[in-house]
Amino acid sequence: MPDRGGGPTGPRMRAGRPSRRVRALLMTLGVLAVLGMAFTMFAGFWTDWLWYRSVHYSSVFTTTLWTKIGLFLVFGLLMAVAVGVNIWLAHRLRPPLSAMSMEQQSLDRYRMGIAPYKKWLLLAVTALVGLIAGASAAGQWRTWLMWVNGVPFHQKDPQFHLDVAFYAFDLPWYRFLLGFGFAAAILGLIAAALTHYLYGGLRVTSPGARATAAATGHLSVLLGIFVALKAVAYWLDRYGLAVKSSDFKATDNWTGLRYVDANAYLPAKTILFCIAVICALLFFATLWRRTWQLPVIGFGLMVLSAILIGGLYPAIVQKFQVQPNEQAKEAPYVQKNLTATREAYGIDDTKVTEYPGKSTTTDKTRLRDDVNDAASLRIMDPNIVSPTFQQLQQMKNYYGFPTNLDVDRYPTKDGKDQDTVLGLRELNLDGIPKNNWINDHFRYTHGYGVVAAKGTEASGNGEPVFTEYDLPSRGDLGTYQQRIYYGEKTTTYSIVGGPQKEIDYSDDNGEKTTSYGGRSGVNLDNPVNRAAYAVAFNEPQILYSGAIGKNSRILYNRTPKERVEAVAPWLTIDGDAYPAIVNHRIQWIVDAYTTTNGYPYASRTTLGDTTADSLTATNNSRAVVAQQNQVNYIRNSVKATVDAYTGDVKLYQWDTKDPVLKTWMKAFPGTVKPRGDISPDLMGHLRYPQDLFKVQRELLTRYHVTDAQTFLTGSEVWQVPDDPTNKSGDAVPPYYLSMKMPDQAKQAFSLSTTFTPNGRYNLSAFMSVDAVAGSGDYGKIRILKLPTSTTVDGPRQVQSQFNSEQDIAAAIKLLKGGDSEVEYGNLLTVPLDGGLLYAEPVYVRGGGLKYPLLRKVLVTYEGKTAFENTLDEALDKVFGAKGSTATPPDTGTTKPPQSGNPTVRQALDDAQKAFDAGQEALKGPDGPDWGAYAKAQQDLRNALKRAEDAQTQAGNGKNADQGAAGNGDKNKS
């Protein structure tokens, strides 16, 4: 009987195993870990479903989900079967006995080792390759939906005469199938070869035949399938030439066939297809012949042909036929590229007009009067004055304005449209008196009100002339829902509608509270929902917080662009969403594009690079949200709106002819509303989108010409100039401006830009597009082409003249006195009577307040420059005459109070008086009075310091009151 006290089966062996209690604990922990991971995955899925259901786009979620699941299952199963069947077949065809060589003796040990686990190993291998293949296929859901729902373009490519839809929708799917087939054939071949080797069907060092007849037949069939797929690839490559990008000195990202493609590569691909078919048949023939000789010879012939016919022959054609007479050979193909590219980017109707660049009118008074008729020159730069809006209209630290404001059109009291600079007073969590979870997500939940100012006027002290102002907002925009729960700066979640009251706004009577009354967001009544969001947001307090109760709703995905992108993941989103008052509500308007990179012969462009300019360099949120970055077809096919209060997302069909949009509307029926549903009020605020304009202007630097010979010489190549007011070296942004082109009867809200010759600074052309949605000329691109025999100053040269002119340079130096900073606004260019008028506002950030005020306006025309306090004064000086329809000076009767603090107001008035005194001191009859100027500068600094101190003291007092109120609410909660 063994010794149970200390023998081999006693406590020493049991000591190496965990006790039953430990095993139970480990098992429990393992189960909990699995359940935790499962619930984490469920939380992500469940919260996504709840969100899509809350915005009424659940069909987008389900269509996308079921498409991904279907592709995953089908292609995962196909790959698993392809690999598994080949392993099973190789095992079944194994030889009954194997020679007892050293190689086979070594393999016997492996065979014996895996014998008990053969089925499990087969399942594991097939499951692994199936999961990988399924996951890869699921990522092709867009390709599948476009293929199965594709509608024709009713346009044929010039080479193969196939509908463009074949290249845009069909060819990408066929290429995916081909790639999947190659992967299945290669993995099946590798799996079969390893199995045959393991079980003796293939031998490396053993004596005798290297492969059994069964192994030879099996592997030859797999090789035949691979070569047959290669034949299909050669055939598809023929059509792929129409959408193939290549290097070509005529243009970057050239797409389509060239001479060498049509006359060398195309026949080569056809010949290689025939050779590959023959080679595949030879491999299949080994099932009967049981020899590798013919298929190996055929395969070698195919490889040699690929080198000679597919590589060497085209190089010879390029070298000895194309290069000696390139323009003549390439011209027909360049013409096809010109036509296709202009059609694909919507620039085929561009109107190019010769423009003299110099005025011949001698009547300066008439020219001065014509300025007001030619354009409403905007001296309030929306990219500069945001700090001014912040300082004068922020009201509370927990509000903020975007870095770049927007420009829109609103009617004046006399019914005329006026360019208006506006921004929303959005929530700024960084300005909350005390950050904690309740304040950040329950108390401070929304912004409040629109602030708007005239784009063409400034007050006497350089501040904006506000048309909508104060808190709550009042002014010319009428009544509207002022609360802003969804905005560009609202990037965190909020929980609203429950027992915890929200801070609405504050006035002289204290804080006003509210409770969200919309139906947006996801209801948190359900404990499962709360648990899911606690996991999804990594915030356990959501699960047990007493601040969440009946009717509590969680709002997230709150920026307009991310909401539109989520409900329409097949769209490319414009970088600039802008707000408008539509039907008494604040609506964010988002332009969206349909794109493809499969338009035959159309050259490609990279959206991220093409849409970059000096604004996106300093404000990344203005960058385009690209569903695919490199495209060769783009349409502004959808106009979307996001309600700033409810978060409702609506998609409207804008381009009713776009086949790409029609394809997606078939894939996601009911998600896009017809164009007829756009209300007249909304139509009045729609405009031509900036990113599309930037893509088109970049293409038009080369594709404004329609003649292949001119295109090939490169003599007419333009470039988009760098922003002359920005040292970053980035492109000048386009500007919205109400202006009149020479062939227009009246001003139209337009988007404009300039061009310079490649590598030079003088002006080549001026481009404008009618941006008024619903008008007959909407989207019409006009280009004024300047003569090449003379030079007209471009933006950089004009800016250089501004900076180098002695009187202006001295004045700017004085404006920079002390700790002030001078900042240049948008350099606007306007065609006027054959010449070009340039206007640029100049702002000064003075004292400790550091917000820009308009101090001067630079104007130049026909070589004469003025630098004056107001636009009218500068125009009068340039033309040497006063305009009979000059804009009346602002009397302040309609100008709202710029600050609620009288001490700040008085200090700013004193600062303006000191500044004016300084300017007068510089214009003394006997020259500048430097003593008086120094005193005025000191008075200016003192006044600004008093304003800063008063503003800070007022802010601290309000913050203290708000903090006390917030703490009191926290204690109650």
PDB file of C-alpha atoms in Angstrom, residues 74 140 179 240 386 410 690 745 813 839 908 968:
ATOM      1  CA  VAL A  74     -19.945  34.382 -47.551  1.00  0.00           C
ATOM      2  CA  GLN A 140     -15.673  46.095 -49.077  1.00  0.00           C
ATOM      3  CA  GLY A 179      -7.908  39.446 -55.540  1.00  0.00           C
ATOM      4  CA  GLY A 240      -7.943  49.175 -66.169  1.00  0.00           C
ATOM      5  CA  SER A 386     -13.706  86.349 -34.124  1.00  0.00           C
ATOM      6  CA  TYR A 410     -29.618  88.495 -44.787  1.00  0.00           C
ATOM      7  CA  GLN A 690     -15.837  76.150 -50.902  1.00  0.00           C
ATOM      8  CA  ALA A 745     -26.479  92.874 -64.901  1.00  0.00           C
ATOM      9  CA  LYS A 813       4.995 101.393 -38.170  1.00  0.00           C
ATOM     10  CA  ALA A 839      -9.205  96.356 -51.177  1.00  0.00           C
ATOM     11  CA  LEU A 908     -12.987 102.298 -25.088  1.00  0.00           C
ATOM     12  CA  GLY A 968     -25.156  75.281  -4.712  1.00  0.00           C
TER      13      GLY A 968
END
